[in-house]
mmCIF file of C-alpha atoms and ligand atoms in Angstrom:
data_model
loop_
_atom_site.group_PDB
_atom_site.id
_atom_site.type_symbol
_atom_site.label_atom_id
_atom_site.label_comp_id
_atom_site.label_asym_id
_atom_site.label_seq_id
_atom_site.Cartn_x
_atom_site.Cartn_y
_atom_site.Cartn_z
ATOM 1 C CA MET A 1 0.098 -5.126 43.006
ATOM 2 C CA ILE A 2 -0.620 -2.293 40.637
ATOM 3 C CA GLY A 3 -4.257 -1.317 40.331
ATOM 4 C CA GLU A 4 -5.480 -1.206 36.752
ATOM 5 C CA GLU A 5 -6.484 2.434 37.171
ATOM 6 C CA ASP A 6 -3.296 3.538 38.889
ATOM 7 C CA TYR A 7 -0.870 4.752 36.246
ATOM 8 C CA ASP A 8 1.174 7.789 35.208
ATOM 9 C CA HIS A 9 0.771 7.455 31.432
ATOM 10 C CA LEU A 10 -1.565 5.746 29.007
ATOM 11 C CA TYR A 11 0.124 4.732 25.769
ATOM 12 C CA LYS A 12 -1.584 3.379 22.705
ATOM 13 C CA LEU A 13 0.474 0.747 20.902
ATOM 14 C CA VAL A 14 -0.370 -1.007 17.654
ATOM 15 C CA LEU A 15 0.639 -4.388 16.292
ATOM 16 C CA VAL A 16 1.329 -4.369 12.568
ATOM 17 C CA GLY A 17 2.820 -6.752 10.032
ATOM 18 C CA ASP A 18 1.662 -9.261 7.447
ATOM 19 C CA ALA A 19 -0.982 -11.897 8.227
ATOM 20 C CA THR A 20 0.316 -15.002 10.057
ATOM 21 C CA VAL A 21 3.544 -13.458 11.378
ATOM 22 C CA GLY A 22 2.232 -14.039 14.921
ATOM 23 C CA LYS A 23 0.809 -10.683 16.063
ATOM 24 C CA THR A 24 -2.168 -12.181 17.898
ATOM 25 C CA HIS A 25 0.044 -14.814 19.526
ATOM 26 C CA ILE A 26 2.489 -12.123 20.690
ATOM 27 C CA LEU A 27 -0.350 -10.092 22.219
ATOM 28 C CA SER A 28 -1.868 -13.087 23.949
ATOM 29 C CA ARG A 29 1.532 -14.175 25.282
ATOM 30 C CA TYR A 30 2.154 -10.714 26.693
ATOM 31 C CA ILE A 31 -1.311 -10.077 28.133
ATOM 32 C CA LYS A 32 -2.323 -13.544 29.315
ATOM 33 C CA GLY A 33 0.946 -15.439 29.394
ATOM 34 C CA THR A 34 -0.622 -18.111 27.202
ATOM 35 C CA LEU A 35 -1.276 -18.644 23.510
ATOM 36 C CA PRO A 36 -4.659 -17.901 21.929
ATOM 37 C CA LYS A 37 -6.988 -20.743 21.119
ATOM 38 C CA ALA A 38 -6.973 -21.485 17.380
ATOM 39 C CA PRO A 39 -8.258 -20.255 15.001
ATOM 40 C CA THR A 40 -7.236 -16.694 15.767
ATOM 41 C CA ALA A 41 -7.546 -14.924 12.430
ATOM 42 C CA THR A 42 -11.223 -14.119 12.873
ATOM 43 C CA ILE A 43 -11.219 -13.021 16.503
ATOM 44 C CA GLY A 44 -11.705 -9.287 16.505
ATOM 45 C CA VAL A 45 -10.461 -7.971 19.823
ATOM 46 C CA GLU A 46 -9.954 -4.263 19.381
ATOM 47 C CA PHE A 47 -7.331 -3.879 22.081
ATOM 48 C CA ALA A 48 -6.017 -5.345 25.291
ATOM 49 C CA THR A 49 -4.346 -3.512 28.158
ATOM 50 C CA ARG A 50 -1.538 -4.209 30.563
ATOM 51 C CA THR A 51 -0.273 -1.932 33.291
ATOM 52 C CA VAL A 52 3.449 -2.150 33.934
ATOM 53 C CA SER A 53 5.825 -0.531 36.331
ATOM 54 C CA LEU A 54 8.981 0.714 34.597
ATOM 55 C CA ASP A 55 12.157 2.081 36.187
ATOM 56 C CA ALA A 56 12.032 5.108 38.476
ATOM 57 C CA GLY A 57 8.581 4.246 39.833
ATOM 58 C CA CYS A 58 6.863 5.192 36.580
ATOM 59 C CA THR A 59 3.739 3.178 35.873
ATOM 60 C CA VAL A 60 2.332 3.008 32.378
ATOM 61 C CA LYS A 61 -0.814 1.496 31.010
ATOM 62 C CA ALA A 62 -0.302 0.080 27.535
ATOM 63 C CA GLN A 63 -3.394 -0.138 25.375
ATOM 64 C CA ILE A 64 -2.368 -2.556 22.632
ATOM 65 C CA TRP A 65 -4.375 -2.762 19.423
ATOM 66 C CA ASP A 66 -4.404 -5.940 17.352
ATOM 67 C CA THR A 67 -6.033 -6.374 13.968
ATOM 68 C CA ALA A 68 -8.872 -8.762 13.188
ATOM 69 C CA GLY A 69 -7.165 -10.040 10.053
ATOM 70 C CA GLN A 70 -7.750 -6.940 7.911
ATOM 71 C CA GLU A 71 -4.016 -6.846 7.109
ATOM 72 C CA ARG A 72 -4.691 -9.727 4.733
ATOM 73 C CA TYR A 73 -6.628 -7.304 2.525
ATOM 74 C CA ARG A 74 -4.534 -4.226 3.362
ATOM 75 C CA ALA A 75 -7.764 -2.823 4.773
ATOM 76 C CA ILE A 76 -6.688 -1.500 8.153
ATOM 77 C CA THR A 77 -8.652 1.627 8.966
ATOM 78 C CA SER A 78 -6.933 4.826 10.058
ATOM 79 C CA ALA A 79 -8.672 4.472 13.463
ATOM 80 C CA HIS A 80 -6.321 1.565 14.173
ATOM 81 C CA TYR A 81 -3.299 3.876 13.965
ATOM 82 C CA ARG A 82 -4.774 7.087 15.303
ATOM 83 C CA ARG A 83 -2.870 8.475 18.311
ATOM 84 C CA ALA A 84 -0.576 5.445 18.484
ATOM 85 C CA VAL A 85 2.725 6.403 20.112
ATOM 86 C CA GLY A 86 4.378 3.017 19.697
ATOM 87 C CA ALA A 87 4.267 0.031 17.375
ATOM 88 C CA LEU A 88 5.465 -3.523 17.234
ATOM 89 C CA LEU A 89 6.249 -4.130 13.570
ATOM 90 C CA VAL A 90 6.354 -7.906 13.271
ATOM 91 C CA TYR A 91 7.780 -10.208 10.592
ATOM 92 C CA ASP A 92 8.379 -13.964 10.504
ATOM 93 C CA ILE A 93 12.087 -14.897 10.367
ATOM 94 C CA THR A 94 11.173 -17.932 8.206
ATOM 95 C CA LYS A 95 9.347 -15.814 5.577
ATOM 96 C CA PRO A 96 11.416 -13.179 3.717
ATOM 97 C CA ALA A 97 8.309 -11.659 2.102
ATOM 98 C CA THR A 98 7.051 -10.647 5.548
ATOM 99 C CA PHE A 99 10.355 -8.870 6.206
ATOM 100 C CA LYS A 100 10.200 -7.061 2.838
ATOM 101 C CA SER A 101 6.712 -5.820 3.741
ATOM 102 C CA CYS A 102 8.096 -3.987 6.752
ATOM 103 C CA GLN A 103 9.043 -1.023 4.565
ATOM 104 C CA ARG A 104 5.410 -0.600 3.542
ATOM 105 C CA TRP A 105 4.152 -1.050 7.123
ATOM 106 C CA MET A 106 6.580 1.619 8.277
ATOM 107 C CA GLU A 107 5.255 4.062 5.724
ATOM 108 C CA GLU A 108 1.717 3.243 6.797
ATOM 109 C CA LEU A 109 2.652 3.884 10.435
ATOM 110 C CA ARG A 110 4.500 7.093 9.674
ATOM 111 C CA SER A 111 1.598 8.515 7.689
ATOM 112 C CA ASN A 112 -1.238 7.483 10.042
ATOM 113 C CA ALA A 113 0.102 7.337 13.590
ATOM 114 C CA GLU A 114 1.710 10.053 15.728
ATOM 115 C CA PRO A 115 4.639 11.598 13.809
ATOM 116 C CA ASP A 116 7.182 10.670 16.494
ATOM 117 C CA ILE A 117 5.935 7.081 16.885
ATOM 118 C CA VAL A 118 8.526 4.689 18.329
ATOM 119 C CA ILE A 119 8.737 1.449 16.362
ATOM 120 C CA MET A 120 10.086 -1.883 17.593
ATOM 121 C CA LEU A 121 10.892 -4.282 14.733
ATOM 122 C CA VAL A 122 10.263 -7.855 15.907
ATOM 123 C CA GLY A 123 11.572 -10.937 14.106
ATOM 124 C CA ASN A 124 9.132 -13.549 15.423
ATOM 125 C CA LYS A 125 9.228 -17.395 15.423
ATOM 126 C CA VAL A 126 12.886 -17.595 16.420
ATOM 127 C CA ASP A 127 12.023 -20.960 18.018
ATOM 128 C CA LEU A 128 11.784 -22.457 14.508
ATOM 129 C CA ALA A 129 15.398 -21.495 13.724
ATOM 130 C CA GLU A 130 16.498 -22.908 17.062
ATOM 131 C CA LYS A 131 14.967 -26.255 16.075
ATOM 132 C CA HIS A 132 16.165 -26.305 12.439
ATOM 133 C CA ALA A 133 18.767 -23.691 11.531
ATOM 134 C CA GLY A 134 17.769 -24.067 7.856
ATOM 135 C CA ASP A 135 14.328 -22.607 8.595
ATOM 136 C CA ARG A 136 15.822 -19.187 9.184
ATOM 137 C CA GLN A 137 15.345 -17.096 6.028
ATOM 138 C CA VAL A 138 16.021 -13.608 7.381
ATOM 139 C CA ASP A 139 19.471 -12.999 8.913
ATOM 140 C CA PHE A 140 19.673 -11.322 12.280
ATOM 141 C CA ASP A 141 22.280 -8.868 10.938
ATOM 142 C CA THR A 142 20.229 -7.946 7.850
ATOM 143 C CA ALA A 143 17.276 -7.050 10.057
ATOM 144 C CA ALA A 144 19.469 -5.288 12.622
ATOM 145 C CA ASP A 145 21.045 -3.147 9.852
ATOM 146 C CA PHE A 146 17.634 -2.267 8.423
ATOM 147 C CA ALA A 147 16.426 -1.310 11.909
ATOM 148 C CA SER A 148 19.399 0.925 12.603
ATOM 149 C CA GLN A 149 19.129 2.647 9.190
ATOM 150 C CA GLN A 150 15.454 3.311 9.810
ATOM 151 C CA GLY A 151 15.798 4.298 13.449
ATOM 152 C CA LEU A 152 13.817 1.340 14.787
ATOM 153 C CA LEU A 153 14.393 -0.719 17.910
ATOM 154 C CA PHE A 154 14.957 -4.390 17.108
ATOM 155 C CA GLU A 155 14.599 -7.793 18.767
ATOM 156 C CA GLU A 156 14.046 -11.358 17.693
ATOM 157 C CA ALA A 157 11.395 -13.194 19.707
ATOM 158 C CA SER A 158 9.080 -16.168 19.946
ATOM 159 C CA ALA A 159 5.445 -16.034 20.987
ATOM 160 C CA VAL A 160 5.510 -19.838 21.298
ATOM 161 C CA THR A 161 8.359 -20.047 23.832
ATOM 162 C CA GLY A 162 7.752 -16.547 25.178
ATOM 163 C CA ALA A 163 11.385 -15.577 24.493
ATOM 164 C CA ASN A 164 11.889 -11.790 24.465
ATOM 165 C CA ILE A 165 8.159 -10.969 24.289
ATOM 166 C CA LYS A 166 8.055 -9.058 27.561
ATOM 167 C CA LEU A 167 11.391 -7.441 26.676
ATOM 168 C CA CYS A 168 10.025 -6.144 23.355
ATOM 169 C CA PHE A 169 7.089 -4.376 25.004
ATOM 170 C CA GLU A 170 9.107 -3.039 27.917
ATOM 171 C CA LYS A 171 11.943 -1.683 25.761
ATOM 172 C CA LEU A 172 9.351 0.004 23.568
ATOM 173 C CA LEU A 173 7.482 1.510 26.534
ATOM 174 C CA ARG A 174 10.736 2.757 28.092
ATOM 175 C CA GLU A 175 11.741 4.429 24.842
ATOM 176 C CA ILE A 176 8.349 6.131 24.576
HETATM 177 P P1 GDP B 1 -1.260 -12.944 12.987
HETATM 178 O O1 GDP B 1 -2.036 -13.178 11.738
HETATM 179 O O2 GDP B 1 -0.059 -12.075 12.723
HETATM 180 O O3 GDP B 1 -2.080 -12.455 14.121
HETATM 181 O O4 GDP B 1 -0.629 -14.358 13.413
HETATM 182 P P2 GDP B 1 -1.173 -15.388 14.520
HETATM 183 O O5 GDP B 1 -0.845 -14.912 15.887
HETATM 184 O O6 GDP B 1 -2.574 -15.710 14.221
HETATM 185 O O7 GDP B 1 -0.235 -16.638 14.209
HETATM 186 C C1 GDP B 1 -0.199 -17.235 12.942
HETATM 187 C C2 GDP B 1 0.392 -18.620 13.016
HETATM 188 O O8 GDP B 1 1.762 -18.562 13.408
HETATM 189 C C3 GDP B 1 -0.314 -19.534 14.012
HETATM 190 O O9 GDP B 1 -0.433 -20.808 13.435
HETATM 191 C C4 GDP B 1 0.647 -19.595 15.184
HETATM 192 O O10 GDP B 1 0.583 -20.826 15.844
HETATM 193 C C5 GDP B 1 1.997 -19.385 14.539
HETATM 194 N N1 GDP B 1 2.937 -18.687 15.423
HETATM 195 C C6 GDP B 1 2.756 -17.458 15.996
HETATM 196 N N2 GDP B 1 3.836 -17.112 16.721
HETATM 197 C C7 GDP B 1 4.724 -18.136 16.604
HETATM 198 C C8 GDP B 1 6.045 -18.372 17.130
HETATM 199 O O11 GDP B 1 6.644 -17.590 17.855
HETATM 200 N N3 GDP B 1 6.645 -19.549 16.760
HETATM 201 C C9 GDP B 1 6.024 -20.462 15.961
HETATM 202 N N4 GDP B 1 6.687 -21.588 15.685
HETATM 203 N N5 GDP B 1 4.776 -20.275 15.459
HETATM 204 C C10 GDP B 1 4.145 -19.126 15.785
HETATM 205 MG MG1 MG B 2 -4.070 -11.860 14.187
#
């Protein structure tokens, strides 16, 4: 067991992306292993933490900041981004508009967070495409190309099934 106060590094991470892409569900899945109780849009947790042991005996404490729905009004304060060294930039693979917004979220991150912030692009709700292939509206390759052009890490995931959620955070933390 790793004690909560026993760690080598403390990293602030932020969750960004349009409203309803699944940020709060991703955080809850990663921190608690379960999904949040609906409705989630109005719950204003500032951040949650998880201490993880990475390779080479390095233990990091991730302090992960979620929004309380301010992204709906593009009203996220600069305090949300301040000193963030990593970000999960989330879109919904069934909603192309949420993927298009990623450009703007990246600019917001680059101008408000640490200059060398590491960004993991996450295509969430992949479970929907597994159920009905026609629900997929953003190609894996399109997103992967965008990520490589922009120097972002990239994964598709599902907060509902839990697929790749832990992987997204751990790849991001390793890169940081
Ligand atoms: P946020 O506004 O980005 O924080 O999004 P929420 O976490 O509140 O989720 C918005 C909606 O998307 C909720 O109705 C969730 O049940 C749904 N949702 C979130 N993640 C997933 C997922 O991986 N798969 C599916 N099918 N639905 C999801
Ligand atoms: Mg939310």
